[in-house]
Short mmCIF file of C-alpha atoms in Angstrom, two decimals:
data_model
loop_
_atom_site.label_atom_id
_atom_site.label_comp_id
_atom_site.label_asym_id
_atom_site.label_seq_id
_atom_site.Cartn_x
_atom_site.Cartn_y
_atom_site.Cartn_z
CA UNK A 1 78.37 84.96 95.99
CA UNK A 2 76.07 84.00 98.83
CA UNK A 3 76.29 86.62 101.88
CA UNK A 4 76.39 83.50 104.30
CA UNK A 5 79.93 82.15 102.89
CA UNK A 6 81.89 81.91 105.89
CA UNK A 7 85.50 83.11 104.92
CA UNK A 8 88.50 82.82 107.56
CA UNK A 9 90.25 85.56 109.31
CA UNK A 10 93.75 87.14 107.91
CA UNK A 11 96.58 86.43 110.84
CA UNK A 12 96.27 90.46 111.32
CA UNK A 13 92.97 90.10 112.48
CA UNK A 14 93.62 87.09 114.67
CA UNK A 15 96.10 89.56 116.20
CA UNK A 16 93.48 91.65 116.69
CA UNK A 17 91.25 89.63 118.47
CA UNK A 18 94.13 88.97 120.75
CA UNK A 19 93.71 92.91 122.10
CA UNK A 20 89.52 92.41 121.92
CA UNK A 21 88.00 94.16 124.17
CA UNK A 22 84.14 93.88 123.20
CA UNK A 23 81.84 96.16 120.92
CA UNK A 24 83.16 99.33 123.23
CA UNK A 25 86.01 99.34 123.44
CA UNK A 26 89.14 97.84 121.92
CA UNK A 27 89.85 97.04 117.81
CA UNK A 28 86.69 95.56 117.63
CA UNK A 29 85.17 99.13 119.60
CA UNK A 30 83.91 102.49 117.65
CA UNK A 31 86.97 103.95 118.31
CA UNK A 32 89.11 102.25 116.11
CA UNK A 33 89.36 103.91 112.96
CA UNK A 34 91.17 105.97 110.50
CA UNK A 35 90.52 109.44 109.53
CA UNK A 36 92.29 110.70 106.45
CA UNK A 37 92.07 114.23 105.41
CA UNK A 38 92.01 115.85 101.40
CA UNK A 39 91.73 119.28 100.58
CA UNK A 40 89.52 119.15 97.34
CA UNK A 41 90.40 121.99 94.40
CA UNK A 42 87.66 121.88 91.38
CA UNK A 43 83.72 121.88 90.98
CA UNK A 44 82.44 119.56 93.44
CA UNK A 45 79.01 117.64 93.21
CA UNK A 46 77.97 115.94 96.37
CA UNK A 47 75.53 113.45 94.56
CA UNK A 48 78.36 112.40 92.34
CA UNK A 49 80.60 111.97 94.76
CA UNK A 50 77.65 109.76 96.77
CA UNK A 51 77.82 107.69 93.41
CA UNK A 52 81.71 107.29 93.13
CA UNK A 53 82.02 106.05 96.68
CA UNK A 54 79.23 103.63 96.78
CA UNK A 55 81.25 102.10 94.07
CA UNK A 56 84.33 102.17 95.51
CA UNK A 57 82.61 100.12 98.45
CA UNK A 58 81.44 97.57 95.21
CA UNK A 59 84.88 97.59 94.08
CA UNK A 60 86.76 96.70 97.40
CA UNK A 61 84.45 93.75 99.31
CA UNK A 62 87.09 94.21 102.96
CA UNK A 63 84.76 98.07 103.13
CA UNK A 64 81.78 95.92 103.26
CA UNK A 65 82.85 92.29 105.47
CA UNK A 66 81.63 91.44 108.84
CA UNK A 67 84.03 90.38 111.17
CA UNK A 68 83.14 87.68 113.83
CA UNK A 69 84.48 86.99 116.61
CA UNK A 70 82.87 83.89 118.23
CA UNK A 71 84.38 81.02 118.56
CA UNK A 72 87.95 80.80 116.06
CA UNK A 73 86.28 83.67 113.89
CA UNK A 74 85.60 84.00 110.39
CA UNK A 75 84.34 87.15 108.20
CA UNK A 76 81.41 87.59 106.07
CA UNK A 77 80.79 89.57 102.59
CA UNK A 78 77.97 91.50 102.40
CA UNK A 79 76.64 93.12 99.60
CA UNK A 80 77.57 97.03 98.67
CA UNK A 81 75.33 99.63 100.44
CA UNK A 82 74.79 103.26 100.30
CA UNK A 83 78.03 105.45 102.52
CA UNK A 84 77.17 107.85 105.14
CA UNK A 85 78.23 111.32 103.46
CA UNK A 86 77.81 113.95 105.72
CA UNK A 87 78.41 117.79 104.10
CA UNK A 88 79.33 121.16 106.15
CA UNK A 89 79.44 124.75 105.13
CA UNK A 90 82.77 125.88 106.52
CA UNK A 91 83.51 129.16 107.03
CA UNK A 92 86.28 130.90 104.92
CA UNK A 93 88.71 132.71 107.61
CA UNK A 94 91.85 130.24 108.63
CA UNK A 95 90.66 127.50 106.37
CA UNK A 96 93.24 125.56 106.53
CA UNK A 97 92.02 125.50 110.89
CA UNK A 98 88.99 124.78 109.80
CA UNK A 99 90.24 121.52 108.06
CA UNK A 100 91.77 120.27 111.10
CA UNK A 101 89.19 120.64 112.94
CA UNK A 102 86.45 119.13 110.60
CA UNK A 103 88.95 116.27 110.75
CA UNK A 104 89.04 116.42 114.42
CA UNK A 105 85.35 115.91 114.87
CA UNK A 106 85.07 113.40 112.67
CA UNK A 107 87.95 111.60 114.56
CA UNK A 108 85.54 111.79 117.70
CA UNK A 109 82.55 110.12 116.22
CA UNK A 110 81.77 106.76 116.95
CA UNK A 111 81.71 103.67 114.59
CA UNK A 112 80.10 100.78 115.24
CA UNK A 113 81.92 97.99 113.87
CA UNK A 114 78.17 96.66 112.81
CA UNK A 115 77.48 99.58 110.66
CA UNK A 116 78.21 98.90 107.16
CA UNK A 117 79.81 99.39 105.00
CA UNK A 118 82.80 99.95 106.79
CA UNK A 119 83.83 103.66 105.69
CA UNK A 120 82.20 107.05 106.51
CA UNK A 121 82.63 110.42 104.72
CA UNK A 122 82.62 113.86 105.71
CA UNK A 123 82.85 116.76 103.06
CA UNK A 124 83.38 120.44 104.28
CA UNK A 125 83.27 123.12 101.87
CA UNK A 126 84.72 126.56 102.33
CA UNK A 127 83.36 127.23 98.46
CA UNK A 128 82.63 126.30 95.19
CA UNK A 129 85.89 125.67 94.64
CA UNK A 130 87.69 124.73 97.76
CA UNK A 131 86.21 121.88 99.81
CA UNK A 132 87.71 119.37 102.30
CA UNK A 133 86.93 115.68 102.35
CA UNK A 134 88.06 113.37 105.68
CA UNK A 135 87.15 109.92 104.78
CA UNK A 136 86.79 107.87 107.87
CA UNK A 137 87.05 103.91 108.15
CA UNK A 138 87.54 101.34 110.92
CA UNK A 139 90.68 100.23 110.87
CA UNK A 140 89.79 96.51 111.07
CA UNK A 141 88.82 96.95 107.34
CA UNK A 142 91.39 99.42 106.01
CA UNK A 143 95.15 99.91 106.85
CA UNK A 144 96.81 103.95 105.89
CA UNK A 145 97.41 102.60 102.39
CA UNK A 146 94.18 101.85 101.91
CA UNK A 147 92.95 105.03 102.23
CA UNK A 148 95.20 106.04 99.91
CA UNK A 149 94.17 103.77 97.61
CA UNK A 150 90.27 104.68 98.09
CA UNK A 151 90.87 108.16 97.19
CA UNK A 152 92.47 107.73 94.44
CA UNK A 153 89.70 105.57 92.85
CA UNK A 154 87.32 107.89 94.40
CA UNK A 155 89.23 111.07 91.92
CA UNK A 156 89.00 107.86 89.08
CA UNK A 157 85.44 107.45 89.79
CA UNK A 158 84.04 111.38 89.89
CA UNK A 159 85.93 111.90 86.78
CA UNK A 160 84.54 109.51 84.76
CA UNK A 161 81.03 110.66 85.81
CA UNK A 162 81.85 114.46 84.86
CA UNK A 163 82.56 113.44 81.33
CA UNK A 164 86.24 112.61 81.78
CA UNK A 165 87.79 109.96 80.00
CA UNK A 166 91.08 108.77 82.85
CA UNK A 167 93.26 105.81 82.30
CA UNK A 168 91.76 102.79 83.72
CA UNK A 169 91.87 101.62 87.19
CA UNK A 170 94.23 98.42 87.88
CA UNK A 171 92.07 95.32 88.43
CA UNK A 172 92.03 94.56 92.08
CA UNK A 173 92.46 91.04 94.48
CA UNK A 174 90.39 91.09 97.22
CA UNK A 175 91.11 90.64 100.78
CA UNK A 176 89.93 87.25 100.69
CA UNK A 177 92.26 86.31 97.95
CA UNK A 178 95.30 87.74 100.80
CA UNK A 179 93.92 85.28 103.26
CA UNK A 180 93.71 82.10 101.27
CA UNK A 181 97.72 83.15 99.67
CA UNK A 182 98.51 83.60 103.06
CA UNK A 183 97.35 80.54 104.51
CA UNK A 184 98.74 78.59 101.49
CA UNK A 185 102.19 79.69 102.29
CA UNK A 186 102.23 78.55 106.00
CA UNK A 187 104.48 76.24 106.72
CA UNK A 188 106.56 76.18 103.62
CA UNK A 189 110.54 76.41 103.51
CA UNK A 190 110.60 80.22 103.13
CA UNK A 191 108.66 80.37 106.62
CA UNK A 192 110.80 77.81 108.32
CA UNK A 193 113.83 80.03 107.32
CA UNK A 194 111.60 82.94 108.46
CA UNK A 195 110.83 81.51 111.96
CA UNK A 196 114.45 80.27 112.26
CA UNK A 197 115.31 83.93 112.06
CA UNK A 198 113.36 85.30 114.56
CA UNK A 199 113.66 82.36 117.07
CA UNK A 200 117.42 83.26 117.04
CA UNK A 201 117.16 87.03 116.69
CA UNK A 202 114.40 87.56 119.27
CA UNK A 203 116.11 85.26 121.53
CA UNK A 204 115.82 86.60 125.44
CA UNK A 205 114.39 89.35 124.01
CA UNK A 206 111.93 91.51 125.19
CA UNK A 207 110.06 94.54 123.97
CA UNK A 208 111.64 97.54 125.78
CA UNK A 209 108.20 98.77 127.65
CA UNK A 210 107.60 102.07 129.00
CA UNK A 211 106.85 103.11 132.57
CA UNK A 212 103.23 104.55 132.63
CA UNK A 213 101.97 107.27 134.98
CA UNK A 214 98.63 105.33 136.24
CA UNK A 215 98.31 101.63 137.48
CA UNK A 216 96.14 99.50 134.85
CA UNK A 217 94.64 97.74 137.83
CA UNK A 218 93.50 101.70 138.79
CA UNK A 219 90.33 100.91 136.18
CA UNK A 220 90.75 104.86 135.44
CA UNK A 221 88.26 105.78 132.22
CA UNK A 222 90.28 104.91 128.79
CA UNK A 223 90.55 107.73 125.49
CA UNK A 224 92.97 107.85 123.01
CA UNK A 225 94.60 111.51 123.17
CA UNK A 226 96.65 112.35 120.01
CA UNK A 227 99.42 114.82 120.39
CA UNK A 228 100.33 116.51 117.11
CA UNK A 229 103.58 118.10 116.51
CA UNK A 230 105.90 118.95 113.51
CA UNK A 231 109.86 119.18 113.27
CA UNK A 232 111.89 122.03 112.30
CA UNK A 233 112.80 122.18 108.58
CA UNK A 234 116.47 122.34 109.39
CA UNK A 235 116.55 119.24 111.50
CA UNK A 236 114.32 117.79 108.65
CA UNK A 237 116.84 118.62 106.33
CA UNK A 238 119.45 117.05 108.46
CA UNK A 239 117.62 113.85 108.56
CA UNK A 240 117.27 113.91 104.93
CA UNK A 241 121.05 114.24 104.19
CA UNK A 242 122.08 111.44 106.67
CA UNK A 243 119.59 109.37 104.55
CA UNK A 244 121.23 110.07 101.21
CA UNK A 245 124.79 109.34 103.15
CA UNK A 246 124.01 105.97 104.53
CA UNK A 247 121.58 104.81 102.04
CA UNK A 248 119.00 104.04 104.06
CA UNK A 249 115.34 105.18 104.54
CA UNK A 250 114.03 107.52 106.69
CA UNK A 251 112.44 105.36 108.56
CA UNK A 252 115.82 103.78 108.93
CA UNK A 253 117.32 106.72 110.22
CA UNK A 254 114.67 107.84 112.82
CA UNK A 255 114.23 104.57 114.31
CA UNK A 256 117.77 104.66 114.56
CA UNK A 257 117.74 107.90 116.88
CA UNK A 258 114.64 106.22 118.53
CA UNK A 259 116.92 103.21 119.79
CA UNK A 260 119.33 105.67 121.03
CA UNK A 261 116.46 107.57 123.09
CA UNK A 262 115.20 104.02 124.31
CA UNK A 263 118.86 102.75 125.50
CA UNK A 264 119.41 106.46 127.28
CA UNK A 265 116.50 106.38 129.36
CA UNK A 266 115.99 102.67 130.08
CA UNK A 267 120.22 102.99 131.00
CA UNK A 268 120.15 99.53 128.38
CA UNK A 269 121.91 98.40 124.89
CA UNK A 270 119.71 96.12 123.95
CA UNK A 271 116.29 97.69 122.60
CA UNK A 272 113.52 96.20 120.87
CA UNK A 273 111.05 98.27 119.38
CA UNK A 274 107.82 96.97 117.73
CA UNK A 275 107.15 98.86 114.89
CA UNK A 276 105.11 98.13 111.15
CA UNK A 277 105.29 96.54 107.89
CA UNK A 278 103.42 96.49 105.50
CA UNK A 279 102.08 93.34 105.07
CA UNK A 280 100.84 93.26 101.81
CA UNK A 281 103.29 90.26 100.45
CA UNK A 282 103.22 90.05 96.71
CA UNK A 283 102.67 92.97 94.32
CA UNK A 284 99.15 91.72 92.81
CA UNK A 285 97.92 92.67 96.67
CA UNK A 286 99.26 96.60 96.22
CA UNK A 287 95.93 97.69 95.17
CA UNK A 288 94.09 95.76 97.62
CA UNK A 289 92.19 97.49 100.20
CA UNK A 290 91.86 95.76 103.64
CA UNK A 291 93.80 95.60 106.68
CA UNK A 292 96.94 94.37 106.36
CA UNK A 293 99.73 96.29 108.76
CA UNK A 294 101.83 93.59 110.43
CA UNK A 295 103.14 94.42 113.72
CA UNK A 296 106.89 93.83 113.61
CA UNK A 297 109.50 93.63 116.45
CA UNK A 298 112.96 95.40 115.57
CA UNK A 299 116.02 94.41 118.01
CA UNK A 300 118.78 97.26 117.50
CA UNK A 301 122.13 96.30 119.78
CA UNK A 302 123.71 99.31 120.79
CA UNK A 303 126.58 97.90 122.09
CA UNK A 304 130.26 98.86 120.75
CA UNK A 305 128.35 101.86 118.61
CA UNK A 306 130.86 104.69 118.78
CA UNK A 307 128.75 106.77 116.43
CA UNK A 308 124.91 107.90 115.53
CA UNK A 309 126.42 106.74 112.30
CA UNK A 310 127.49 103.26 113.59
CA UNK A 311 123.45 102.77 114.73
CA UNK A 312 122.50 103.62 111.80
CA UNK A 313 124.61 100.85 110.17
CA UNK A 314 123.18 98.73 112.78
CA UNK A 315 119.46 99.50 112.85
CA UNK A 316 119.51 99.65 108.91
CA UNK A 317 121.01 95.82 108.88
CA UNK A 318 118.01 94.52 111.20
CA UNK A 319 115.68 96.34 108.90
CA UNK A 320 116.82 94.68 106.03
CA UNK A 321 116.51 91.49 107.81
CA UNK A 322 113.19 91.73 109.42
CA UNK A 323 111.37 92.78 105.80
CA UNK A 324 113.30 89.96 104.75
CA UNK A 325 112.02 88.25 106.49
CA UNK A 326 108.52 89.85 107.45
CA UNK A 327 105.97 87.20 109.04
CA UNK A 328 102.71 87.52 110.88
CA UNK A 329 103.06 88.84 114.45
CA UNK A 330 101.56 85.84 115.82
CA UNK A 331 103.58 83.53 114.22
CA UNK A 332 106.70 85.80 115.10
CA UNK A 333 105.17 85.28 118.98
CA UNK A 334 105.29 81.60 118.92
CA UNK A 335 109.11 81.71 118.58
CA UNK A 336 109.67 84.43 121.15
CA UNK A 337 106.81 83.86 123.72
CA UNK A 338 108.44 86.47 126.39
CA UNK A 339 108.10 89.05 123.77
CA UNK A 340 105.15 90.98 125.00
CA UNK A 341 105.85 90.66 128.74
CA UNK A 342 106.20 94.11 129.88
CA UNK A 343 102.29 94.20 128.93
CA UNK A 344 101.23 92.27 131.35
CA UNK A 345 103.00 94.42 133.98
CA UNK A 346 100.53 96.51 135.87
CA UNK A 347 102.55 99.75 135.77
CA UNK A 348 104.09 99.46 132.15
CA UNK A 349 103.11 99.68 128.55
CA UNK A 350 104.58 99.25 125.02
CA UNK A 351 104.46 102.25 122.69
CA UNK A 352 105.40 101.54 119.17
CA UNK A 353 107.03 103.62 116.59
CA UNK A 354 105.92 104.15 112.83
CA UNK A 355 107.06 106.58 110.08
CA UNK A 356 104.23 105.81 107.47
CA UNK A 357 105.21 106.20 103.70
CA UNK A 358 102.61 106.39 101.02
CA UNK A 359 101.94 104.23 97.85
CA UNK A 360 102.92 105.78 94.88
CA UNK A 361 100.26 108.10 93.42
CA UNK A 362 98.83 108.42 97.20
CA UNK A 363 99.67 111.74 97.85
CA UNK A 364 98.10 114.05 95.27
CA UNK A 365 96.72 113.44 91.85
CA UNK A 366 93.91 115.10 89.42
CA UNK A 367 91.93 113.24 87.44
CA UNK A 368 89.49 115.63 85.22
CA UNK A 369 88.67 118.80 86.63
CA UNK A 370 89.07 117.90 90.41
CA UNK A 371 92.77 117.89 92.34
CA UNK A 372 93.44 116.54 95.72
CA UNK A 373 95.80 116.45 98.46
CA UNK A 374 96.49 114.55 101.45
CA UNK A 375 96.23 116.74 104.40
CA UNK A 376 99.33 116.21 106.29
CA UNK A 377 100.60 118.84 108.63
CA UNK A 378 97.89 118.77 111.86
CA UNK A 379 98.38 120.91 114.49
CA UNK A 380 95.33 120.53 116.76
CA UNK A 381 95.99 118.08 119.18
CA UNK A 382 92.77 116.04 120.67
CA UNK A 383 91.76 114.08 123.95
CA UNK A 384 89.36 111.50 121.98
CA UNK A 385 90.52 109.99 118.47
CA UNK A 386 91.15 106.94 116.82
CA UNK A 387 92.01 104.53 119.51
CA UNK A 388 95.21 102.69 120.29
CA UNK A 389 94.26 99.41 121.80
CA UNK A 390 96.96 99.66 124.46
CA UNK A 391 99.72 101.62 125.36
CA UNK A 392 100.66 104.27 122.91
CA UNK A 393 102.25 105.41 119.41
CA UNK A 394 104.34 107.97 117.85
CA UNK A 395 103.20 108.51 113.90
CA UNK A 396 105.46 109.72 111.60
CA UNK A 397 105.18 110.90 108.38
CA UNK A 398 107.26 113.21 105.89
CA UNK A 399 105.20 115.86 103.92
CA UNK A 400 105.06 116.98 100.45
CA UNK A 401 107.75 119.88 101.96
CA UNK A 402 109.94 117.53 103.14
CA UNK A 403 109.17 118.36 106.73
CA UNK A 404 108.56 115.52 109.46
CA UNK A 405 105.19 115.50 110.73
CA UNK A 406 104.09 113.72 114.04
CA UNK A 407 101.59 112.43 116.59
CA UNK A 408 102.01 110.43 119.54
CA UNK A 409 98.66 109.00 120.33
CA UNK A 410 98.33 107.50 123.68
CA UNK A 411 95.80 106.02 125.94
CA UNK A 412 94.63 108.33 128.91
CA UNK A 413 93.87 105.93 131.21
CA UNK A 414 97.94 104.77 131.43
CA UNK A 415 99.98 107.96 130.34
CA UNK A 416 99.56 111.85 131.45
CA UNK A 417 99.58 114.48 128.88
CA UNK A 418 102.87 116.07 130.14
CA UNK A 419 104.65 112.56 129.97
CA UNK A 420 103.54 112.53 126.50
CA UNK A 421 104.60 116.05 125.79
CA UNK A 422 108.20 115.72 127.19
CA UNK A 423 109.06 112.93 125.36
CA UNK A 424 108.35 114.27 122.82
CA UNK A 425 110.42 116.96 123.32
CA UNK A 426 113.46 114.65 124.63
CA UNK A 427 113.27 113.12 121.25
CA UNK A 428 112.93 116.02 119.39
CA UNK A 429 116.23 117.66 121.13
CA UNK A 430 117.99 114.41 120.58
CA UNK A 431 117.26 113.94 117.17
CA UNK A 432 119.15 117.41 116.76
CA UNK A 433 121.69 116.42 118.84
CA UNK A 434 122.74 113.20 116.54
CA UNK A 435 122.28 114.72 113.52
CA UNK A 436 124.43 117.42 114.34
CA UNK A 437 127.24 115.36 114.36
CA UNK A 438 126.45 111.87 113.34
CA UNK A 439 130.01 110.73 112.98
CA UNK A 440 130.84 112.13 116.62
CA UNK A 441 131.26 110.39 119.38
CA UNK A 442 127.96 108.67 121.00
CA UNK A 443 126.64 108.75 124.36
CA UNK A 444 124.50 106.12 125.48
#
């Protein structure tokens, strides 16, 4: 393969470009990345863990592809090079503080989009025995799945070089391979039908923006603060029984009380949150590791709901529909192109809403004589991490306890830290309140 093969960009990151901001700043900026956290259990050899993820980077060409930007853009394989791996004695009082907080540095390094290969590792250990390892990528290569997906061929890899004989890894498409499947399907019946849907569903629609405390035109400095917060096991526990009743997901479900907390304090019925699929389209592109989130509007009509119960009806129906029929954001735009107006409003923003799910087998796993675990439950908020190109995000995710886990990340330069911190806690006390009684009556 010849390193100056021009390749063409995925629609995701000609959505990206959209929000470019230069080498600084932006999704194209050293900010934009994501930092994944393992605690490690087992004999741990740095130099063989060097090995494993210099081949992961061989295995998985979107950890090692130049995106660029001039003109209508295009992307460029390079060959594999050596990761950064940088190691830490921690000390061995409050380790599981000490995680976090390895994590949290990491999250504050820079990362040039020109450095390759596109992923970073940092590897604390507490002992022989018990280490932690945050991988950190930019996000224009890797999506949360991904990450998954690394670590578990990074476990494949180490094992097999520490005399362990694990099943074989699936073969893998490559990112390119997504692109060309994806530009092969434009245009054809199932998209018409796709783009019919949206052009009626998103009709008049726009997403339901969010006041900010500073002016964009005040040019105030921009960081990405990421409040982290957790949920009560009881209201956890609520959530998961309402799931089991309706059928739904719990993304289904939360977004659900999300529309409700939307309609209350905009004083409207009709909300339209932009959330995330996916992407990934056919199965074959599971194992793929690149960057493939889609950014997906979700209208919920809260009109004639008597019940929590009656949105989640509601909000599960335009879930259904929307995955069914999932297209790139910026073809989803062409159909709706008032969508995104409240962004250009100098004293408004858009915050979108995610409850992340992992892949199967993306959680925990051993593979010979070393276990891992996702690190989940953060507690140590932070005023620089991974940035959010505009506006903000709430980030959930449910851990191996069951227990809902959160952030709301959110740009400094537009929101104030006690905004941030009371919705969250308006949210928080409404979620209790409709899960309490989701068959009550509703108040909107």
């Amino acid at each position: 393969m010849s390193v100056t093969e021009l390749l063409p960009l995925s629609w995701n990151q000609g959505f990206l470009r959209a929000w470019d901001q230069g080498d600084q700043t932006g999704p194209f900026g050293p900010r934009y990345i994501i930092v994944c956290g393992y605690r490690l259990t087992g004999s741990l050899d740095p130099a063989v863990l060097q090995e494993t993820l210099d081949e992961v980077v061989a295995r998985h060409e979107a950890l090692r592809t130049e995106i660029v930007r001039d003109g209508d853009g295009h992307q460029v394989v390079h060959p594999p090079s050596r990761v950064r791996i940088t190691v830490r004695d921690l000390p061995g009082d409050d380790r599981d503080r000490r995680a976090e907080e390895l994590l949290n540095d990491a999250e504050a390094e820079p990362f040039p989009i020109r450095e390759l290969p596109l992923i970073r590792a940092v590897l604390g250990r507490f002992d022989d025995e018990d280490a932690v390892l945050g991988l950190v990528a930019h996000h224009t290569a890797v999506d949360e799945w991904s990450i998954r997906l690394i670590m578990r061929d990074v476990a494949h890899g180490y094992a097999v070089r520490t005399g362990h004989r694990p099943p074989a890894l699936p073969e893998v498409s490559q990112y390119r391979d997504y692109v060309d499947w994806e530009r092969a399907g434009a245009g054809g019946d199932g998209n018409d039908k796709a783009l019919a849907y949206w052009r009626e569903k998103l009709a008049g629609a726009q997403v339901l923006g969010t006041v900010t405390d500073h002016l964009r035109s005040a040019g105030l400095p921009k960081t990405t603060a990421w409040r982290r917060f957790s949920l009560p096991g009881t209201l956890t526990g609520a959530v998961r029984d309402i799931v089991k009743e309706t059928r739904s997901s719990p993304f289904m479900v939360l977004l659900a009380a999300y529309a409700v907390y939307l309609g209350r304090r905009e004083g409207t019925d009709d909300v339209v949150v932009p959330s995330f699929s996916s992407g990934r389209g056919p199965a074959r592109f599971h194992e793929t590791v690149g960057s493939f989130f889609n950014y997906l509007p979700f209208r919920v009509n809260l009109e004639d709901c008597g019940t929590f119960r009656d949105v989640i009806t509601r909000t599960r129906l335009t879930c259904v529909e929307a995955y069914a029929n999932d297209l790139p954001f910026g073809q989803i735009l062409g159909v709706a192109p008032e969508l995104m107006t409240p962004v250009t409003k100098d004293d408004c923003a858009v915050v979108a809403f995610q409850v992340f799910k992992s892949p199967p087998g993306g959680e925990r796993g051993r593979v010979g004589g070393l276990a891992y675990e996702v690190i989940h439950r953060r507690r140590l908020s932070q005023w620089d991490g991974g940035d959010v190109p505009d506006g903000g995000m709430w980030h959930l995710e449910i851990d191996s306890t069951g227990d809902i886990v959160g952030s709301f990340a959110f740009n400094t330069n537009l929101y104030a830290e006690q905004t941030v911190d009371r919705m969250i806690e308006d949210f928080g006390a409404l979620l209790k309140e409709l899960t309490s009684d989701p068959h009550g009556p509703l108040r909107l």
